[in-house]
Short mmCIF file of N, CA and C in Angstrom, two decimals:
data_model
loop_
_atom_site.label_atom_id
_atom_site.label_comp_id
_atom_site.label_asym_id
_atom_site.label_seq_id
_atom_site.Cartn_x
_atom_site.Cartn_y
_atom_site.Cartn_z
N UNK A 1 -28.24 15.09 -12.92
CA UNK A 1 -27.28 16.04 -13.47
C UNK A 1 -26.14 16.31 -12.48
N UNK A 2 -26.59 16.67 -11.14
CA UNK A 2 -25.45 16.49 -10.38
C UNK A 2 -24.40 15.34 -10.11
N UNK A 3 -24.92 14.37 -10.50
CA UNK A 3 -24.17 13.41 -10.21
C UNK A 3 -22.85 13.01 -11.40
N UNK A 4 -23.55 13.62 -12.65
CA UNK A 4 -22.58 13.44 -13.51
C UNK A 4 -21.15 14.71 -13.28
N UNK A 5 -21.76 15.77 -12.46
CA UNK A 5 -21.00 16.73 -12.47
C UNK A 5 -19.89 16.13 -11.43
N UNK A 6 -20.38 15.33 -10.03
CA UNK A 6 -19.71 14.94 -9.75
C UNK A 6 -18.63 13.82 -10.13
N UNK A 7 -18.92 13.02 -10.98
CA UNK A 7 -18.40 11.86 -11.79
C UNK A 7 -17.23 12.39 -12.43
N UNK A 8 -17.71 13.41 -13.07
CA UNK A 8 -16.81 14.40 -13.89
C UNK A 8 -15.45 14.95 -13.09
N UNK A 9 -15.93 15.79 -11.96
CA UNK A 9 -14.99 16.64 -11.15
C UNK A 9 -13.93 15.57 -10.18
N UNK A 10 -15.24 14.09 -9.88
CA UNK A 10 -13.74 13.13 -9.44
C UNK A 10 -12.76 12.26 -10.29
N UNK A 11 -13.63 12.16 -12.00
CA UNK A 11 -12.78 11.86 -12.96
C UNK A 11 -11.27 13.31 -12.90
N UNK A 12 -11.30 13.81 -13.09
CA UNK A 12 -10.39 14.93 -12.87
C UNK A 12 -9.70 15.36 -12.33
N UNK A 13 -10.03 15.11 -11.19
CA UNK A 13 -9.23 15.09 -9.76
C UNK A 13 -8.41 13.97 -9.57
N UNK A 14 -8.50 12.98 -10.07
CA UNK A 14 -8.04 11.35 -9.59
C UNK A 14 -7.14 11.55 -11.06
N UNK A 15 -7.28 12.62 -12.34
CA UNK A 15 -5.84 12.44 -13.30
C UNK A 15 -5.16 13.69 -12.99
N UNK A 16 -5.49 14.44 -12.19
CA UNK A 16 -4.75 15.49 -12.14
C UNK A 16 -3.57 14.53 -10.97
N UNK A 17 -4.26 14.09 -10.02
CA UNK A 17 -3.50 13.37 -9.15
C UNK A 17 -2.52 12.59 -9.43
N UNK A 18 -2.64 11.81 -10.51
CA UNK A 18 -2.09 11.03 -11.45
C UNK A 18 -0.66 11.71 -12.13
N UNK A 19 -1.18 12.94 -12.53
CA UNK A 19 -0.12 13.65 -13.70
C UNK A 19 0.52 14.66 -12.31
N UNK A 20 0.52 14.31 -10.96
CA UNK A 20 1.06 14.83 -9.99
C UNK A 20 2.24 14.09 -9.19
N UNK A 21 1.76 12.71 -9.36
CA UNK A 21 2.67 11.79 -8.89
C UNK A 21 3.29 11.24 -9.61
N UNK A 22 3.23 11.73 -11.01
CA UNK A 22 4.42 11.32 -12.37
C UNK A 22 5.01 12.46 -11.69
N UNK A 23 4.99 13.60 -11.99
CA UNK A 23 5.89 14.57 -11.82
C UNK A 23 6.52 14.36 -10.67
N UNK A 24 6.27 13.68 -9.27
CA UNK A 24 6.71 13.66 -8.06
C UNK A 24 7.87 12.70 -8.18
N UNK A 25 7.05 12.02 -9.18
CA UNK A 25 8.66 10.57 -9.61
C UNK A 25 9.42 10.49 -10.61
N UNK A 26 9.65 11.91 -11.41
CA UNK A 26 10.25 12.58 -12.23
C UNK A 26 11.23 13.65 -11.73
N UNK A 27 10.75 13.95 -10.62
CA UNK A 27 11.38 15.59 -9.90
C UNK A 27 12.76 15.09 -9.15
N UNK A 28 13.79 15.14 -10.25
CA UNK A 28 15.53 14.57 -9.58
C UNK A 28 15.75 15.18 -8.14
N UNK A 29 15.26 16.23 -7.28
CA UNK A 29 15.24 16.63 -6.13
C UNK A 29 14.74 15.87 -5.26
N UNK A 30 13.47 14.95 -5.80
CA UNK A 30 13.17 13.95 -4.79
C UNK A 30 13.93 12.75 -4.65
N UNK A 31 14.01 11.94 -5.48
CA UNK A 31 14.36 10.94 -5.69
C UNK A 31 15.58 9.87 -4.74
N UNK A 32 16.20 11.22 -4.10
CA UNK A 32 17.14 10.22 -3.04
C UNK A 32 16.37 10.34 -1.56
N UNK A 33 15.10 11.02 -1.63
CA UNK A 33 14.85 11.66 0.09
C UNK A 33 14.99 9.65 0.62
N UNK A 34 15.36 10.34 1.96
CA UNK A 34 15.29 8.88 2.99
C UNK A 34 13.85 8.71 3.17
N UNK A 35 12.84 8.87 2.56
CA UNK A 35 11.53 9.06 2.95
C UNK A 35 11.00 8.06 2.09
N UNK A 36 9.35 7.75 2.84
CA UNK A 36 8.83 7.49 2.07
C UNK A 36 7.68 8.65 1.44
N UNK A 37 7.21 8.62 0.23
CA UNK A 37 6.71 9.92 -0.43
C UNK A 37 5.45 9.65 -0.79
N UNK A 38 4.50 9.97 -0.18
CA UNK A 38 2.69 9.73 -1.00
C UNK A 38 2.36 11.33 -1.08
N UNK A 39 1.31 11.31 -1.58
CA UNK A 39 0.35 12.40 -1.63
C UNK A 39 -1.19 12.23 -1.42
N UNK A 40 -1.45 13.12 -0.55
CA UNK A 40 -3.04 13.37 -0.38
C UNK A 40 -4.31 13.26 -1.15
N UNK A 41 -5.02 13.69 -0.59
CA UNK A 41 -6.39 13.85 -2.07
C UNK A 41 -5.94 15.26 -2.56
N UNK A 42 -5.47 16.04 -1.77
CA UNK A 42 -5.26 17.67 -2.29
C UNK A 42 -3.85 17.66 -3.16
N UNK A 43 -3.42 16.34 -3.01
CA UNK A 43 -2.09 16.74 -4.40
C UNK A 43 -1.04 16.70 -3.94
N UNK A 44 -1.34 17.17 -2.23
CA UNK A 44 0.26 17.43 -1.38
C UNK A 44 1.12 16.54 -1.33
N UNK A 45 2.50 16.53 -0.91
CA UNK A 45 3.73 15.67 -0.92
C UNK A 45 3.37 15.32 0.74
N UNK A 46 3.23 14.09 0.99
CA UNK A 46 3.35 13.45 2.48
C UNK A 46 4.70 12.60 2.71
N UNK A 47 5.25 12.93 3.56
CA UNK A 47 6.90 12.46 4.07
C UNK A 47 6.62 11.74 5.23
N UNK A 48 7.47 10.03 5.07
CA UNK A 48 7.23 9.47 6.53
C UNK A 48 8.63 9.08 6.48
N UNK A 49 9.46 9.08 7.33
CA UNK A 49 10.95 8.71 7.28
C UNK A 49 10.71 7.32 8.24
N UNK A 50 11.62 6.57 7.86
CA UNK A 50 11.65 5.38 8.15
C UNK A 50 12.68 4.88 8.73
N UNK A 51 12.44 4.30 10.14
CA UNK A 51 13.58 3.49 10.79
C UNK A 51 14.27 2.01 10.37
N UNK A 52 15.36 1.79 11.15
CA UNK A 52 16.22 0.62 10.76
C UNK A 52 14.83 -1.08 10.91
N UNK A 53 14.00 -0.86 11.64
CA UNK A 53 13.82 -2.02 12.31
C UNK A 53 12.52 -1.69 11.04
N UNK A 54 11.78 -0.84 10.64
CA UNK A 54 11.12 -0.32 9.25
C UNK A 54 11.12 -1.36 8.43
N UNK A 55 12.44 -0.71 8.00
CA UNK A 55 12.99 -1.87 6.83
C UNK A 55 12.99 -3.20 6.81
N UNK A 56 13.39 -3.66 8.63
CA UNK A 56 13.97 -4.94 8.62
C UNK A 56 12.38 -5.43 8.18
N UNK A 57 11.72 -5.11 8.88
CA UNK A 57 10.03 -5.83 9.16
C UNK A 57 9.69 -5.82 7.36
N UNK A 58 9.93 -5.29 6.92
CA UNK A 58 9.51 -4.90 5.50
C UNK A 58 10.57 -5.76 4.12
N UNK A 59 11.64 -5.91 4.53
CA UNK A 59 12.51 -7.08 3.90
C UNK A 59 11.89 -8.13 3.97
N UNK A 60 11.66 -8.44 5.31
CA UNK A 60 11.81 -10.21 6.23
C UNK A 60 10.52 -10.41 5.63
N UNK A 61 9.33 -9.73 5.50
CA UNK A 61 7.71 -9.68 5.00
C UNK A 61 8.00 -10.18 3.48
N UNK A 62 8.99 -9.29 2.62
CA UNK A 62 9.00 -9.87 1.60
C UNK A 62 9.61 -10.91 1.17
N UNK A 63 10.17 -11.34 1.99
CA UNK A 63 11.07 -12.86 1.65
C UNK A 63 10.51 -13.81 1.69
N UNK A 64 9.50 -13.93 3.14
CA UNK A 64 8.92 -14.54 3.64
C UNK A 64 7.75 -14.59 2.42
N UNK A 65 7.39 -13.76 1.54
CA UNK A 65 5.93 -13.94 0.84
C UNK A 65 6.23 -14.75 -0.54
N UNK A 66 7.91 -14.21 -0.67
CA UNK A 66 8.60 -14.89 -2.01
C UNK A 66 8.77 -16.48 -1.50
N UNK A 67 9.27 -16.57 -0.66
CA UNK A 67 8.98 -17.89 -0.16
C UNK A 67 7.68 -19.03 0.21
N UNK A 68 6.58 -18.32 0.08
CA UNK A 68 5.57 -18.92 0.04
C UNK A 68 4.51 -19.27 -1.12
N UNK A 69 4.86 -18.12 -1.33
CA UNK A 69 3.75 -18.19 -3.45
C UNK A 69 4.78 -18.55 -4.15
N UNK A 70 4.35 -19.05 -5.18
CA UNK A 70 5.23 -19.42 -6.61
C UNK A 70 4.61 -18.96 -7.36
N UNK A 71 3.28 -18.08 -7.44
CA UNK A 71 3.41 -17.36 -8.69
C UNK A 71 3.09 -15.81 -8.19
N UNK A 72 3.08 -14.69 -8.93
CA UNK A 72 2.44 -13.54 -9.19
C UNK A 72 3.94 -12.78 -8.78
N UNK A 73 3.48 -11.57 -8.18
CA UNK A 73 4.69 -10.65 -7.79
C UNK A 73 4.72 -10.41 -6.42
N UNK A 74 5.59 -10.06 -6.24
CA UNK A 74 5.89 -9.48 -4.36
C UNK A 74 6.60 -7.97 -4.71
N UNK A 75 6.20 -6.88 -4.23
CA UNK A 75 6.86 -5.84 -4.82
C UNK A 75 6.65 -4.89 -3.14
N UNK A 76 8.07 -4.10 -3.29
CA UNK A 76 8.09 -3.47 -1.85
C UNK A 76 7.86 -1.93 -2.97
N UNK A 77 7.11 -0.95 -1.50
CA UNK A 77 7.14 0.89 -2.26
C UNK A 77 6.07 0.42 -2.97
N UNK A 78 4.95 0.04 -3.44
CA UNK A 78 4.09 -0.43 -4.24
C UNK A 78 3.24 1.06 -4.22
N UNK A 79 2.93 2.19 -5.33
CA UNK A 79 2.38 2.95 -5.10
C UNK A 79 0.82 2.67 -5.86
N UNK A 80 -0.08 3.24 -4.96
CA UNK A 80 -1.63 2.72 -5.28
C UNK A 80 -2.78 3.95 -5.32
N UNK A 81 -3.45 4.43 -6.53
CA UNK A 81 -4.41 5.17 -6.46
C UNK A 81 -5.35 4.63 -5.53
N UNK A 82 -5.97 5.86 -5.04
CA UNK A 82 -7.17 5.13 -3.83
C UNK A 82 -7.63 7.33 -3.85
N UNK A 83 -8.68 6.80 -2.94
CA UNK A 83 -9.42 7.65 -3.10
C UNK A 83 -9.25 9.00 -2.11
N UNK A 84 -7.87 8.92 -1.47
CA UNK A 84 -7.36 10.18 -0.50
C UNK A 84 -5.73 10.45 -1.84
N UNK A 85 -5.88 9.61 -2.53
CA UNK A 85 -4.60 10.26 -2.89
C UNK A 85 -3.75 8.77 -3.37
N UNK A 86 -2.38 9.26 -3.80
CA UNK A 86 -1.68 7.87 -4.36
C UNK A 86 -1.14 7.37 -2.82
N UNK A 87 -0.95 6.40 -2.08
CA UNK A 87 -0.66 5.82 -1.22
C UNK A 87 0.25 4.85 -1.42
N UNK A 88 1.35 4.56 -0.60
CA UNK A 88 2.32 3.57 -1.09
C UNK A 88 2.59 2.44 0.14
N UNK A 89 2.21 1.48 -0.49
CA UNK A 89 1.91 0.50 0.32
C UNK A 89 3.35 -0.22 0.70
N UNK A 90 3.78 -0.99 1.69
CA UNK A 90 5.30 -0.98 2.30
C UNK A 90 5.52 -2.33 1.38
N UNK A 91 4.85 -3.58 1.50
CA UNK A 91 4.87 -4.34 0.37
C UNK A 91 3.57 -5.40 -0.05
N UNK A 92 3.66 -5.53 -1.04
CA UNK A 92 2.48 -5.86 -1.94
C UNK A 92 2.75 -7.51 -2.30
N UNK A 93 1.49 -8.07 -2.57
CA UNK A 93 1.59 -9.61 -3.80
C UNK A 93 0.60 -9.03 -4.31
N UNK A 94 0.63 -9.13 -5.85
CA UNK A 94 -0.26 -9.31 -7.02
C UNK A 94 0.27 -10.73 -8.14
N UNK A 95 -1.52 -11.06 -8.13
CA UNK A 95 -1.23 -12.13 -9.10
C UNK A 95 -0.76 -11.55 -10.71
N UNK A 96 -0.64 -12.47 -11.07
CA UNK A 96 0.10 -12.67 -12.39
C UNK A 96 -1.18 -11.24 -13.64
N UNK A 97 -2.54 -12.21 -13.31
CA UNK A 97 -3.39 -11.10 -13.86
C UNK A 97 -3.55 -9.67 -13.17
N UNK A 98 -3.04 -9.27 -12.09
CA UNK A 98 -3.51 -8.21 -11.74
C UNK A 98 -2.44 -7.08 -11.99
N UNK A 99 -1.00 -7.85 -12.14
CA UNK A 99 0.04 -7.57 -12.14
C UNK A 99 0.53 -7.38 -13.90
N UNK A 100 -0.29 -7.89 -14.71
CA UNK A 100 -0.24 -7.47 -16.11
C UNK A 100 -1.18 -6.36 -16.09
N UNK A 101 -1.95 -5.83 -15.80
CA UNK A 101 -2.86 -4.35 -15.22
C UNK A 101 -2.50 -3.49 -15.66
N UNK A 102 -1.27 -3.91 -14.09
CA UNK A 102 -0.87 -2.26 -13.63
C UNK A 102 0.38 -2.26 -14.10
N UNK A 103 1.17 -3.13 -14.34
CA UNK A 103 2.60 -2.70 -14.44
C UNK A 103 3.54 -1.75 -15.19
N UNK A 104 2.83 -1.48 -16.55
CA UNK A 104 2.98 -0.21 -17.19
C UNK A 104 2.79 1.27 -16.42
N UNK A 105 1.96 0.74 -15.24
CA UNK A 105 1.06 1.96 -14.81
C UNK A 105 2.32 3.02 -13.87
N UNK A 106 2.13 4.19 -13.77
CA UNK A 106 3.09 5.05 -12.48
C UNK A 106 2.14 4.75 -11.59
N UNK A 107 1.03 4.68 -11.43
CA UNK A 107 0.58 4.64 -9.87
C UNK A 107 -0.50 3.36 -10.43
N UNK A 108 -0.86 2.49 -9.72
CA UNK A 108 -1.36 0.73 -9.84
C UNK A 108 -3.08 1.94 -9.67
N UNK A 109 -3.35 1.47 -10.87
CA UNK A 109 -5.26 2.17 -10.80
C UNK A 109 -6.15 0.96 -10.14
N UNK A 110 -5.71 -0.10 -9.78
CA UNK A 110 -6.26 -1.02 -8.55
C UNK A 110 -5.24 -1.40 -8.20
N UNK A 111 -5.48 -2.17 -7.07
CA UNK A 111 -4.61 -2.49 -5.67
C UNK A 111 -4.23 -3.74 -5.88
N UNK A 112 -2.76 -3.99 -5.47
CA UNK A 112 -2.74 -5.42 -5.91
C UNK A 112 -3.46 -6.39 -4.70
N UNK A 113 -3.70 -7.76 -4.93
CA UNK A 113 -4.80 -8.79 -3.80
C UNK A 113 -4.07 -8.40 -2.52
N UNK A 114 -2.84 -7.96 -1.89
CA UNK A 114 -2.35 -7.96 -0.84
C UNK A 114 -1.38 -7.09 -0.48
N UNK A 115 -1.98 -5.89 0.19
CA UNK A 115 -1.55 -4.66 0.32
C UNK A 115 -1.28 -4.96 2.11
N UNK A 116 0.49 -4.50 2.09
CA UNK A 116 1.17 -4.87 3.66
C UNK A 116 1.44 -3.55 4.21
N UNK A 117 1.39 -3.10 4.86
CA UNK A 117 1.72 -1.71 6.15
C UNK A 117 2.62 -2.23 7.13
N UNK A 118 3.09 -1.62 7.37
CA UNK A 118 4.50 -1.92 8.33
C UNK A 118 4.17 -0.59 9.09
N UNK A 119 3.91 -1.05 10.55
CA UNK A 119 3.60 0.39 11.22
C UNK A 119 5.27 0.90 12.25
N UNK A 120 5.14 2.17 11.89
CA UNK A 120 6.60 2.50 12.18
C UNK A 120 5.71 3.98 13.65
N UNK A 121 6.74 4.08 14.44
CA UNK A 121 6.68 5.58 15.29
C UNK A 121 5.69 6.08 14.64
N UNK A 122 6.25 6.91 13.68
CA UNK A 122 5.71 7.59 12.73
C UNK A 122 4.19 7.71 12.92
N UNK A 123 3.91 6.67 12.44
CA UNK A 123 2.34 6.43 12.41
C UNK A 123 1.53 6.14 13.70
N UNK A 124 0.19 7.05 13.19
CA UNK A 124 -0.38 6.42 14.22
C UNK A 124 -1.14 4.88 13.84
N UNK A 125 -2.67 4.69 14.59
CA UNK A 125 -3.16 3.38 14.49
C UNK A 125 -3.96 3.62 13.94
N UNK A 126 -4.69 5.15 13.81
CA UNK A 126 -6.05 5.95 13.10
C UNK A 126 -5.33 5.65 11.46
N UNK A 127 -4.13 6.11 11.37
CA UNK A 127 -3.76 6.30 10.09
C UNK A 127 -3.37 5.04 9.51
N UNK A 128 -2.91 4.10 10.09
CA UNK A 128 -2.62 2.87 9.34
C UNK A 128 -4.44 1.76 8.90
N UNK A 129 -4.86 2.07 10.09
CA UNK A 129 -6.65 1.52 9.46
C UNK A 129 -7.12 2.28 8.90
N UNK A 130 -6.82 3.78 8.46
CA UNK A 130 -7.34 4.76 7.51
C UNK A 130 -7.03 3.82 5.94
N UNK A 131 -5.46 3.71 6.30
CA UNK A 131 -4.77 3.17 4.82
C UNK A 131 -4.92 1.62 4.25
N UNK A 132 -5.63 0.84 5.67
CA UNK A 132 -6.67 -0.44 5.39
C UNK A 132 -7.88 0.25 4.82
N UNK A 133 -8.52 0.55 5.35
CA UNK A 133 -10.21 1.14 3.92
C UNK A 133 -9.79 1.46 2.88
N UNK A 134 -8.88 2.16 2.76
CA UNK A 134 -8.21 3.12 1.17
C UNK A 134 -8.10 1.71 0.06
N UNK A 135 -6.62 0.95 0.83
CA UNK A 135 -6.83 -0.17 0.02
C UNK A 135 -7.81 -1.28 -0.53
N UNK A 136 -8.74 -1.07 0.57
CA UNK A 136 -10.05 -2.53 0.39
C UNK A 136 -10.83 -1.96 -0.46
N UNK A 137 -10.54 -0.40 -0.25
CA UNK A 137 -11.62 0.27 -1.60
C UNK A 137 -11.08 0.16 -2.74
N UNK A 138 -9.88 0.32 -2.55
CA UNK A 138 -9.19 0.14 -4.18
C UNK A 138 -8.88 -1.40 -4.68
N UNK A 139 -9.77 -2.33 -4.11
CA UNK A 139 -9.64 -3.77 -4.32
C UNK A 139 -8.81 -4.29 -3.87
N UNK A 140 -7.92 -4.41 -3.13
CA UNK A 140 -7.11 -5.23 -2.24
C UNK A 140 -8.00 -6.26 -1.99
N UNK A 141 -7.66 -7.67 -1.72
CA UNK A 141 -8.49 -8.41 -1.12
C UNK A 141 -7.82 -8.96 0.26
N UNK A 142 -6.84 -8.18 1.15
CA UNK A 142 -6.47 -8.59 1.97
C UNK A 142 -5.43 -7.32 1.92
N UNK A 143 -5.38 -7.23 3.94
CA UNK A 143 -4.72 -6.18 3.80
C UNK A 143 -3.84 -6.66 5.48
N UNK A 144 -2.49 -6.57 4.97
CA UNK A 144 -2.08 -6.96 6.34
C UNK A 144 -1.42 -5.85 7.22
N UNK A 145 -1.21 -5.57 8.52
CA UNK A 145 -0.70 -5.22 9.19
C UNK A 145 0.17 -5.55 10.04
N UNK A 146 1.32 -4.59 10.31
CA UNK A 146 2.72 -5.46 11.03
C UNK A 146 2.99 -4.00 11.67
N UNK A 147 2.63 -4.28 13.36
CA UNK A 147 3.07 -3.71 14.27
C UNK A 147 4.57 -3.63 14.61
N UNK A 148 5.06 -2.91 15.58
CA UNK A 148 6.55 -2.55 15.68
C UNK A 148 7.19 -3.38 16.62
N UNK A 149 6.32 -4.45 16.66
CA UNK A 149 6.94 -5.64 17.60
C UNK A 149 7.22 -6.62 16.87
N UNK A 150 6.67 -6.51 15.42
CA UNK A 150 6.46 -7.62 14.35
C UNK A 150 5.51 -8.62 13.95
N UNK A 151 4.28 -8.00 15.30
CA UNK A 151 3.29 -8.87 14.84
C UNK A 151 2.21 -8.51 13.88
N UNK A 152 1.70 -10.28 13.05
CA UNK A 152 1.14 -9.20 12.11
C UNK A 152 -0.40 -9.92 12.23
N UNK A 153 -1.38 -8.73 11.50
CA UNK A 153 -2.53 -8.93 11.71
C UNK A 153 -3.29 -8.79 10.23
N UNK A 154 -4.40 -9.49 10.12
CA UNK A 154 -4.79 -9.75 8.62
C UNK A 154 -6.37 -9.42 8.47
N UNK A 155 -6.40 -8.04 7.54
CA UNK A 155 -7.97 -8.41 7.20
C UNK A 155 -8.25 -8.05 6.17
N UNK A 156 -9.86 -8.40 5.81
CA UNK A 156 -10.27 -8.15 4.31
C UNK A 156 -11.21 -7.57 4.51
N UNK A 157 -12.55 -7.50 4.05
CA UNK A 157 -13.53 -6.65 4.06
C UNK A 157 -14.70 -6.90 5.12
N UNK A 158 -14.26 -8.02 5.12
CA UNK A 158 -15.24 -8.85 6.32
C UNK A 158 -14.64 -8.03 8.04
N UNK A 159 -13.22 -8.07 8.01
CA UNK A 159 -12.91 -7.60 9.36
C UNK A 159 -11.94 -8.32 9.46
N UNK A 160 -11.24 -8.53 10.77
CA UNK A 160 -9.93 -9.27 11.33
C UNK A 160 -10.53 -10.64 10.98
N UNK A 161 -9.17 -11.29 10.33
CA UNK A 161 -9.42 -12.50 10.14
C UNK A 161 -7.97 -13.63 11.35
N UNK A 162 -8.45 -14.73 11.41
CA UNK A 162 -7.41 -15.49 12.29
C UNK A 162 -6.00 -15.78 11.60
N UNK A 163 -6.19 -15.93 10.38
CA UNK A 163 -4.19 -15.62 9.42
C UNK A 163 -5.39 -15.25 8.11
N UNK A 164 -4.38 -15.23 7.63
CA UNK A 164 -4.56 -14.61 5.77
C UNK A 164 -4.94 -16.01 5.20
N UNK A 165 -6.02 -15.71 4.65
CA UNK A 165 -6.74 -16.34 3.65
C UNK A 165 -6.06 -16.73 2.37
N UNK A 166 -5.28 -15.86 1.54
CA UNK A 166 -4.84 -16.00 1.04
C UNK A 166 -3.00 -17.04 0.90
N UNK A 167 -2.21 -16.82 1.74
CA UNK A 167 -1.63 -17.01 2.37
C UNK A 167 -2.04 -18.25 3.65
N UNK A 168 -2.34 -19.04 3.92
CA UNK A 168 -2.60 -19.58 5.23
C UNK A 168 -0.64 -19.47 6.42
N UNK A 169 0.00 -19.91 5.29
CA UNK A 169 0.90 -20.50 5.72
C UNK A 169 1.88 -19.33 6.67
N UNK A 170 1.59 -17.90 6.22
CA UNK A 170 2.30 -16.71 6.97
C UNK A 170 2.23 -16.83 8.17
N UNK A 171 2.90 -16.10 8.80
CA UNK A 171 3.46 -16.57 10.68
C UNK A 171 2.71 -15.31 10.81
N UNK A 172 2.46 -15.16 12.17
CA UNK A 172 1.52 -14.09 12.81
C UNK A 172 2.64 -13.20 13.54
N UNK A 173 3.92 -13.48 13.65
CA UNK A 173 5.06 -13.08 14.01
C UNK A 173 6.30 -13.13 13.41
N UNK A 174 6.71 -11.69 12.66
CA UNK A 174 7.85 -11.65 12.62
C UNK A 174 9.38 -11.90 13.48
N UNK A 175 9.87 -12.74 13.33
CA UNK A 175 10.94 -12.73 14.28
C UNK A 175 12.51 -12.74 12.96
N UNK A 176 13.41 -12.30 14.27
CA UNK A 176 14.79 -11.95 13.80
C UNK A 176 15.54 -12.94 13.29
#
């Protein structure tokens, strides 16, 4: 019996969350912040402002991924239910099926196969491997990381892997 109560109270919590981050991407006051915008498990608005070299790492990632797959999507801002809250991943590949899913969706109710973090100041290292579990829980099957030097690091559920599985062909280094 308890368990359904709980089933219940995190069914509820995870659409209230839902009908929180429509409104967050509805609310014309937000919509130009220089930020990037997630929310918590408690609903709250989380603000990370983002530098020039941010972006660059986060462009060059997606060019570089459009340039390597020929099919599915590459999508930057990718926002993802997970189980602290909607989380927005810096950029994403989803295949073709995973990507017919969610795409109707305001927030992706699974993760697309390859959820990217771009670690900025901002962040620490607790919080960017916090936002690796979030995704592997929400099915990611690969989750990469790109330090502020540009290097990047790849894992899945197993742990650090030597390049992306998915991907072989990605460079372990961003360069200019």
């Amino acid at each position: 019996m308890n368990q359904l109560k709980l089933n219940q109270s995190f069914s509820c919590s995870r659409k209230i969350l839902i009908m929180r981050w429509e409104e967050v991407c509805e609310n014309k006051n937000l919509q130009n912040l220089p930020f990037k915008i997630e929310l918590n498990k408690w609903g709250q608005i989380v603000m990370s402002p983002v530098k020039i070299k941010h972006s660059f790492y986060q462009g060059r990632i997606q060019r570089l991924l459009e340039s390597l797959l020929s099919t599915g999507e590459v999508m930057p801002e990718c926002a993802i239910n997970t189980s602290d809250g909607v989380k927005v991943a810096d950029v994403v590949w989803c295949s073709e099926e995973r990507f017919a899913q969610i795409e109707d969706e305001i927030s992706a109710s699974i993760a697309p196969e390859i959820c990217i973090e771009v670690k900025s100041s901002g962040n620490s290292l607790e919080e960017i491997e916090f936002k690796q579990k979030l995704y592997l829980e929400a099915k990611a099957i690969e989750v990469w990381l790109c330090n502020e030097q540009g290097e990047m690091k790849f894992y899945n559920e197993q742990g650090e892997l030597e390049q992306s599985l998915l991907v072989p062909d990605f460079p372990k280094q961003i360069k200019r």
